[in-house]
Amino acid sequence: MNAPISSVVNKPAVNTAQVTSRLTPTTPKRLPTPAELRQRVSLSDPLSEQIARQRHAVQQILSGHDDRLLVVVGPCSVHDPDAALEYADRLAALSEDVSGQILPVMRVYIEKPRTTVGWKGLAYDPDLDGSGDMPRGLALSRELMHAVAARGLPVATELLQPMLAPYLDDLLSWVAIGARTTESQLHRELASDLAAAVGFKNATSGDVQVAIDAMSAAAHPHQRFAVDPQGYPIVQQTTGNSHTHVVLRGGHGEPNYQTQHVRAATTALRNAGQNPRLMVDCSHANARKDHRRQSEVMLDVLAQRQSGEANLVALMLESHLFEGKQPLKPGAMRYGVSVTDACVGWETTEHLLKTAAERLS
């Protein structure tokens, strides 16, 4: 008869206190329900009507019925609502000057995808210290988007966590699905349920086909797991979203905004029966991770449009009040400087948008 394993193997002593500490869950924090937060930060009828008009304007550009250039512009991520609102004030004033040729939409990105770990955004950690006060982060995020919309600007964000969508989607005119999540079934189903237009980024490898497949999936109705306004889990029947498009952001450090890439992408989209109109993300691999090269990318796209490339209808810029980026050091932060990707400053942003308006007039 074999001896028990415990008598054969010399086991180290178990520290029961450590085991208990690892297995004991921390006290969960209750989040407000979507209905509670929407009631707390509610939309007036005029503001709801404004957002509906702005969504329609975005969709008209993406469908080719409006020849203006759609420009999604703003901080890589929002960590300081005061700086974001100063940016919004400047962008709203500039929008009045360029509205004949450009439709600016402000980036209000309150979630950030991480390759490994790092600060996940205002909705997750509004105090920037790892404390993870998500109830406060959710409220701040909705309040900020509401304040930006109240200044007359269309609002854009990337939806990373599907559970956040019902807290914010009534404020959004354009939504990004990022390079890491474009292939996700959950995000394709989410996109099919949104009233706003959705841009699917090509994969981090540069593969555009995954974004084309995402468009096809999002156009169809789905039954998806979701939560209702009261926070109860439900089966949500989606209607499908016909207002989707590809965002070219480069891949593996190489750009994909040049003429040959644009032609290849539009051909693939047409062959798949999808909308051939494109947005170019001027940052990320298209700028070879150098924020200063965003200007170069944007000017190249404008030149392609002027040469007759009508399918280039939109651009994205990472821009803040001041150039560059900074590390997270609560209590020692520079005002108006990004804490995630480096951004161009406001002066460069203003110059680029005015240049674009002049060239497209």
Coordinates of C-alpha atoms in Angstrom, one line a residue:
M1 CA 0.0 0.0 0.0
N2 CA 1.4 3.4 -1.0
A3 CA 2.2 5.8 1.8
P4 CA 0.2 9.1 1.9
I5 CA 1.8 11.9 -0.1
S6 CA 2.1 14.0 3.0
S7 CA 4.4 11.4 4.6
V8 CA 6.6 11.3 1.5
V9 CA 7.0 15.0 0.6
N10 CA 8.4 17.4 3.1
K11 CA 5.9 20.3 2.9
P12 CA 7.0 23.8 4.1
A13 CA 5.1 25.2 7.0
V14 CA 2.0 27.1 6.1
N15 CA 1.5 30.6 7.3
T16 CA -2.2 30.5 7.9
A17 CA -2.4 34.3 8.5
Q18 CA -1.0 35.0 5.0
V19 CA -3.4 32.5 3.4
T20 CA -6.3 34.0 5.2
S21 CA -5.2 37.5 4.1
R22 CA -5.0 36.4 0.5
L23 CA -8.4 34.7 0.5
T24 CA -10.4 37.3 2.4
P25 CA -12.0 39.7 -0.1
T26 CA -11.9 43.5 0.5
T27 CA -15.2 45.2 1.1
P28 CA -16.7 46.0 -2.3
K29 CA -17.6 49.5 -3.1
R30 CA -21.1 50.0 -4.4
L31 CA -21.3 51.9 -7.7
P32 CA -24.3 54.1 -8.5
T33 CA -26.7 52.6 -11.1
P34 CA -26.8 54.2 -14.5
A35 CA -30.2 55.6 -13.7
E36 CA -29.0 57.2 -10.5
L37 CA -26.0 58.9 -12.2
R38 CA -28.1 60.0 -15.1
Q39 CA -30.6 61.5 -12.8
R40 CA -27.8 63.2 -10.8
V41 CA -26.2 64.6 -13.9
S42 CA -29.2 64.9 -16.3
L43 CA -29.5 66.2 -19.8
S44 CA -32.0 69.0 -20.5
D45 CA -34.2 68.7 -23.6
P46 CA -32.1 71.3 -25.5
L47 CA -28.9 69.6 -24.7
S48 CA -30.3 66.2 -25.8
E49 CA -31.4 67.8 -29.1
Q50 CA -28.0 69.3 -29.6
I51 CA -26.3 65.9 -29.2
A52 CA -28.7 64.3 -31.6
R53 CA -27.9 67.0 -34.2
Q54 CA -24.1 66.6 -33.6
R55 CA -24.4 62.8 -34.0
H56 CA -26.2 63.3 -37.3
A57 CA -23.5 65.8 -38.4
V58 CA -20.8 63.2 -37.7
Q59 CA -22.8 60.5 -39.5
Q60 CA -23.3 62.8 -42.5
I61 CA -19.5 63.3 -42.9
L62 CA -18.9 59.6 -42.6
S63 CA -21.5 58.8 -45.2
G64 CA -20.1 61.3 -47.7
H65 CA -23.1 63.7 -47.5
D66 CA -21.1 66.5 -45.8
D67 CA -17.7 67.3 -47.3
R68 CA -16.3 68.9 -44.1
L69 CA -13.4 67.2 -42.3
L70 CA -14.2 65.5 -39.0
V71 CA -11.4 66.1 -36.5
V72 CA -11.5 64.2 -33.1
V73 CA -9.0 66.2 -31.0
G74 CA -8.1 66.6 -27.4
P75 CA -6.0 65.1 -24.6
C76 CA -4.8 61.5 -24.9
S77 CA -6.6 61.0 -21.5
V78 CA -8.2 63.4 -19.1
H79 CA -6.7 63.4 -15.6
D80 CA -7.5 67.0 -14.6
P81 CA -11.1 68.2 -15.3
D82 CA -10.2 71.8 -14.8
A83 CA -7.5 71.7 -17.6
A84 CA -9.9 69.7 -19.8
L85 CA -12.6 72.4 -19.5
E86 CA -10.1 75.1 -20.3
Y87 CA -9.2 73.1 -23.4
A88 CA -12.9 72.8 -24.2
D89 CA -13.4 76.6 -23.9
R90 CA -10.5 77.1 -26.4
L91 CA -11.8 74.5 -28.8
A92 CA -15.3 75.8 -28.7
A93 CA -14.1 79.3 -29.6
L94 CA -11.9 77.9 -32.4
S95 CA -14.8 75.7 -33.7
E96 CA -16.8 78.8 -34.6
D97 CA -13.9 80.0 -36.9
V98 CA -13.5 76.7 -38.7
S99 CA -17.0 75.2 -38.7
G100 CA -17.5 75.8 -42.5
Q101 CA -14.7 73.3 -43.3
I102 CA -14.1 71.3 -40.1
L103 CA -16.3 69.6 -37.5
P104 CA -14.2 69.4 -34.3
V105 CA -15.1 66.7 -31.8
M106 CA -13.4 66.8 -28.4
R107 CA -11.7 63.7 -27.0
V108 CA -12.9 63.1 -23.4
Y109 CA -11.1 59.8 -22.8
I110 CA -11.7 58.6 -19.3
E111 CA -10.5 55.0 -19.8
K112 CA -7.0 54.0 -21.0
P113 CA -6.1 50.5 -22.2
R114 CA -2.8 49.2 -20.7
T115 CA -0.4 46.8 -22.2
T116 CA 0.5 45.5 -18.7
V117 CA -0.3 47.8 -15.8
G118 CA -0.6 51.5 -15.2
W119 CA -3.1 54.3 -14.6
K120 CA -6.4 53.3 -16.1
G121 CA -8.0 56.6 -16.4
L122 CA -10.3 59.1 -14.6
A123 CA -13.2 56.7 -14.3
Y124 CA -11.0 54.2 -12.4
D125 CA -8.6 56.3 -10.4
P126 CA -9.6 60.0 -10.2
D127 CA -7.1 60.8 -7.4
L128 CA -4.2 59.4 -9.5
D129 CA -2.9 57.5 -6.5
G130 CA -4.1 53.9 -6.9
S131 CA -6.9 54.3 -4.4
G132 CA -9.4 53.4 -7.2
D133 CA -12.4 55.6 -6.1
M134 CA -14.5 54.4 -9.0
P135 CA -17.8 55.8 -7.7
R136 CA -16.2 59.3 -7.7
G137 CA -14.5 58.6 -11.0
L138 CA -17.7 57.7 -12.7
A139 CA -19.4 60.8 -11.4
L140 CA -16.5 63.0 -12.5
S141 CA -16.5 61.5 -15.9
R142 CA -20.2 62.1 -16.5
E143 CA -20.0 65.6 -15.1
L144 CA -17.0 66.5 -17.3
M145 CA -18.6 65.1 -20.5
H146 CA -21.8 67.0 -19.6
A147 CA -19.8 70.2 -19.1
V148 CA -18.0 69.8 -22.5
A149 CA -21.3 69.1 -24.3
A150 CA -22.9 72.2 -22.6
R151 CA -20.1 74.3 -24.2
G152 CA -21.5 73.2 -27.6
L153 CA -18.9 70.6 -28.5
P154 CA -19.6 67.1 -29.6
V155 CA -18.0 64.6 -27.2
A156 CA -15.8 61.5 -28.2
T157 CA -14.4 58.7 -26.0
E158 CA -13.0 55.2 -26.3
L159 CA -15.3 52.6 -24.6
L160 CA -13.1 50.0 -23.1
Q161 CA -15.3 48.5 -20.3
P162 CA -18.7 47.7 -21.7
M163 CA -20.3 48.2 -18.3
L164 CA -19.5 51.9 -18.4
A165 CA -21.4 52.5 -21.6
P166 CA -24.9 53.0 -20.0
Y167 CA -23.4 55.7 -17.7
L168 CA -22.1 57.8 -20.5
D169 CA -23.5 56.9 -24.0
D170 CA -26.3 59.5 -24.0
L171 CA -23.5 62.2 -24.1
L172 CA -21.4 60.8 -26.9
S173 CA -21.4 61.8 -30.6
W174 CA -18.5 59.6 -31.6
V175 CA -17.0 56.4 -30.1
A176 CA -13.6 54.7 -30.6
I177 CA -13.1 51.0 -30.2
G178 CA -9.4 50.6 -29.7
A179 CA -6.8 48.5 -31.5
R180 CA -6.7 46.0 -28.6
T181 CA -10.4 45.5 -28.5
T182 CA -11.6 45.8 -32.1
E183 CA -11.4 42.0 -32.4
S184 CA -13.5 41.6 -29.2
Q185 CA -16.9 40.1 -29.7
L186 CA -18.2 42.0 -26.6
H187 CA -17.1 45.4 -28.1
R188 CA -18.6 44.6 -31.5
E189 CA -21.9 43.8 -29.8
L190 CA -21.6 47.0 -27.8
A191 CA -21.0 49.0 -30.9
S192 CA -24.1 47.5 -32.5
D193 CA -26.1 49.0 -29.6
L194 CA -24.9 52.6 -29.8
A195 CA -26.6 55.6 -31.3
A196 CA -23.3 57.3 -31.9
A197 CA -21.0 56.6 -34.9
V198 CA -18.2 54.1 -34.0
G199 CA -14.6 54.1 -35.3
F200 CA -12.8 50.7 -35.2
K201 CA -9.1 51.0 -35.1
N202 CA -6.9 48.6 -37.1
A203 CA -5.0 46.0 -34.9
T204 CA -1.7 46.9 -33.2
S205 CA -0.1 44.7 -35.9
G206 CA -1.5 47.0 -38.6
D207 CA -4.1 44.5 -39.8
V208 CA -7.1 46.4 -41.2
Q209 CA -9.2 43.3 -41.8
V210 CA -10.1 42.9 -38.1
A211 CA -11.6 46.4 -38.2
I212 CA -13.5 45.6 -41.4
D213 CA -14.8 42.4 -39.7
A214 CA -15.8 44.5 -36.7
M215 CA -17.9 46.8 -38.9
S216 CA -19.7 43.8 -40.4
A217 CA -20.5 42.4 -36.9
A218 CA -21.6 45.7 -35.5
A219 CA -24.0 46.3 -38.4
H220 CA -26.0 43.2 -37.4
P221 CA -28.5 42.9 -34.5
H222 CA -27.3 40.9 -31.5
Q223 CA -28.5 39.7 -28.2
R224 CA -26.0 40.7 -25.6
F225 CA -25.5 40.6 -21.8
A226 CA -26.0 44.1 -20.4
V227 CA -27.4 46.0 -17.4
D228 CA -30.5 48.1 -17.4
P229 CA -30.7 51.6 -16.0
Q230 CA -31.5 50.2 -12.6
G231 CA -28.4 48.1 -12.7
Y232 CA -30.1 44.7 -13.2
P233 CA -28.5 42.2 -15.6
I234 CA -30.6 41.9 -18.8
V235 CA -30.5 40.4 -22.3
Q236 CA -30.3 43.4 -24.6
Q237 CA -31.5 43.2 -28.1
T238 CA -29.4 45.5 -30.3
T239 CA -30.6 46.9 -33.6
G240 CA -27.2 47.1 -35.4
N241 CA -25.1 50.2 -36.1
S242 CA -24.7 51.3 -39.7
H243 CA -22.5 54.3 -38.8
T244 CA -19.1 52.6 -38.4
H245 CA -15.8 53.1 -40.1
V246 CA -12.1 52.2 -40.0
V247 CA -9.5 54.2 -38.1
L248 CA -5.9 53.8 -39.6
R249 CA -3.5 54.1 -36.7
G250 CA -0.4 52.2 -38.1
G251 CA 1.0 49.1 -36.6
H252 CA 4.3 47.7 -35.2
G253 CA 5.9 51.1 -35.3
E254 CA 5.1 51.6 -39.0
P255 CA 2.6 54.1 -40.4
N256 CA -0.3 53.3 -42.7
Y257 CA -1.7 56.6 -43.7
Q258 CA 0.1 57.1 -47.0
T259 CA -1.6 56.9 -50.4
Q260 CA -0.9 53.2 -51.0
H261 CA -2.3 52.3 -47.6
V262 CA -5.4 54.4 -48.0
R263 CA -6.1 52.8 -51.4
A264 CA -5.5 49.3 -50.1
A265 CA -7.9 50.0 -47.2
T266 CA -10.6 51.5 -49.3
T267 CA -10.4 48.7 -51.8
A268 CA -10.7 46.1 -49.0
L269 CA -13.7 47.9 -47.5
R270 CA -15.5 48.1 -50.9
N271 CA -14.8 44.4 -51.5
A272 CA -16.4 43.7 -48.2
G273 CA -19.4 45.9 -48.9
Q274 CA -18.5 48.4 -46.2
N275 CA -18.2 52.1 -45.9
P276 CA -14.9 53.0 -47.6
R277 CA -14.4 56.3 -45.7
L278 CA -11.5 56.5 -43.3
M279 CA -10.2 58.3 -40.3
V280 CA -6.4 58.6 -39.8
D281 CA -5.1 58.7 -36.3
C282 CA -2.2 61.0 -36.5
S283 CA -0.6 59.6 -33.4
H284 CA 0.6 56.1 -32.3
A285 CA 2.5 54.2 -35.0
N286 CA 1.5 56.7 -37.7
A287 CA 3.7 59.2 -35.9
R288 CA 6.2 56.5 -35.0
K289 CA 5.5 57.3 -31.3
D290 CA 6.7 60.9 -31.7
H291 CA 3.9 63.3 -30.9
R292 CA 5.6 66.1 -32.9
R293 CA 5.2 64.1 -36.1
Q294 CA 1.4 64.4 -35.8
S295 CA 1.6 67.6 -37.8
E296 CA 3.5 65.8 -40.6
V297 CA 0.8 63.1 -40.7
M298 CA -2.1 65.6 -40.8
L299 CA -0.5 67.7 -43.5
D300 CA 0.0 64.6 -45.7
V301 CA -3.6 63.6 -45.3
L302 CA -4.7 67.1 -46.2
A303 CA -2.6 66.9 -49.3
Q304 CA -4.2 63.6 -50.3
R305 CA -7.6 65.2 -49.9
Q306 CA -6.6 68.1 -52.0
S307 CA -5.4 65.6 -54.7
G308 CA -8.9 64.1 -54.8
E309 CA -8.9 61.3 -52.2
A310 CA -12.5 61.8 -51.0
N311 CA -12.5 58.8 -48.7
L312 CA -10.2 60.5 -46.2
V313 CA -12.9 62.3 -44.2
A314 CA -11.6 62.3 -40.7
L315 CA -8.5 62.8 -38.5
M316 CA -7.6 62.3 -34.9
L317 CA -5.1 64.4 -33.0
E318 CA -3.7 64.0 -29.4
S319 CA -3.5 67.5 -28.1
H320 CA -3.5 69.3 -24.8
L321 CA -2.9 72.8 -23.5
F322 CA 0.8 72.2 -23.4
E323 CA 3.2 69.9 -25.3
G324 CA 4.6 66.6 -24.1
K325 CA 3.8 64.3 -21.2
Q326 CA 4.7 63.9 -17.5
P327 CA 4.9 61.1 -15.0
L328 CA 2.2 60.7 -12.4
K329 CA 3.3 62.6 -9.2
P330 CA 0.3 63.6 -7.2
G331 CA 0.9 67.0 -5.7
A332 CA 3.7 67.9 -8.2
M333 CA 1.9 67.9 -11.6
R334 CA 2.3 70.4 -14.4
Y335 CA -1.0 71.9 -15.4
G336 CA -2.4 71.0 -18.8
V337 CA 0.3 68.4 -19.6
S338 CA -0.7 64.8 -20.5
V339 CA 0.1 61.9 -18.2
T340 CA -0.3 59.2 -20.8
D341 CA 0.8 59.7 -24.5
A342 CA 2.6 62.8 -25.3
C343 CA 0.5 65.5 -27.0
V344 CA 1.0 68.5 -29.2
G345 CA 0.3 71.8 -27.4
W346 CA -2.6 74.2 -28.0
E347 CA -0.7 76.6 -30.3
T348 CA 0.2 73.8 -32.6
T349 CA -3.4 72.5 -32.5
E350 CA -4.8 75.9 -33.4
H351 CA -2.4 76.3 -36.2
L352 CA -3.2 72.9 -37.7
L353 CA -6.9 73.3 -37.6
K354 CA -6.8 76.8 -39.1
T355 CA -4.4 75.5 -41.8
A356 CA -6.8 72.7 -42.6
A357 CA -9.7 75.1 -42.8
E358 CA -7.8 77.3 -45.2
R359 CA -6.7 74.5 -47.4
L360 CA -10.2 72.9 -47.5
S361 CA -12.1 76.2 -48.1

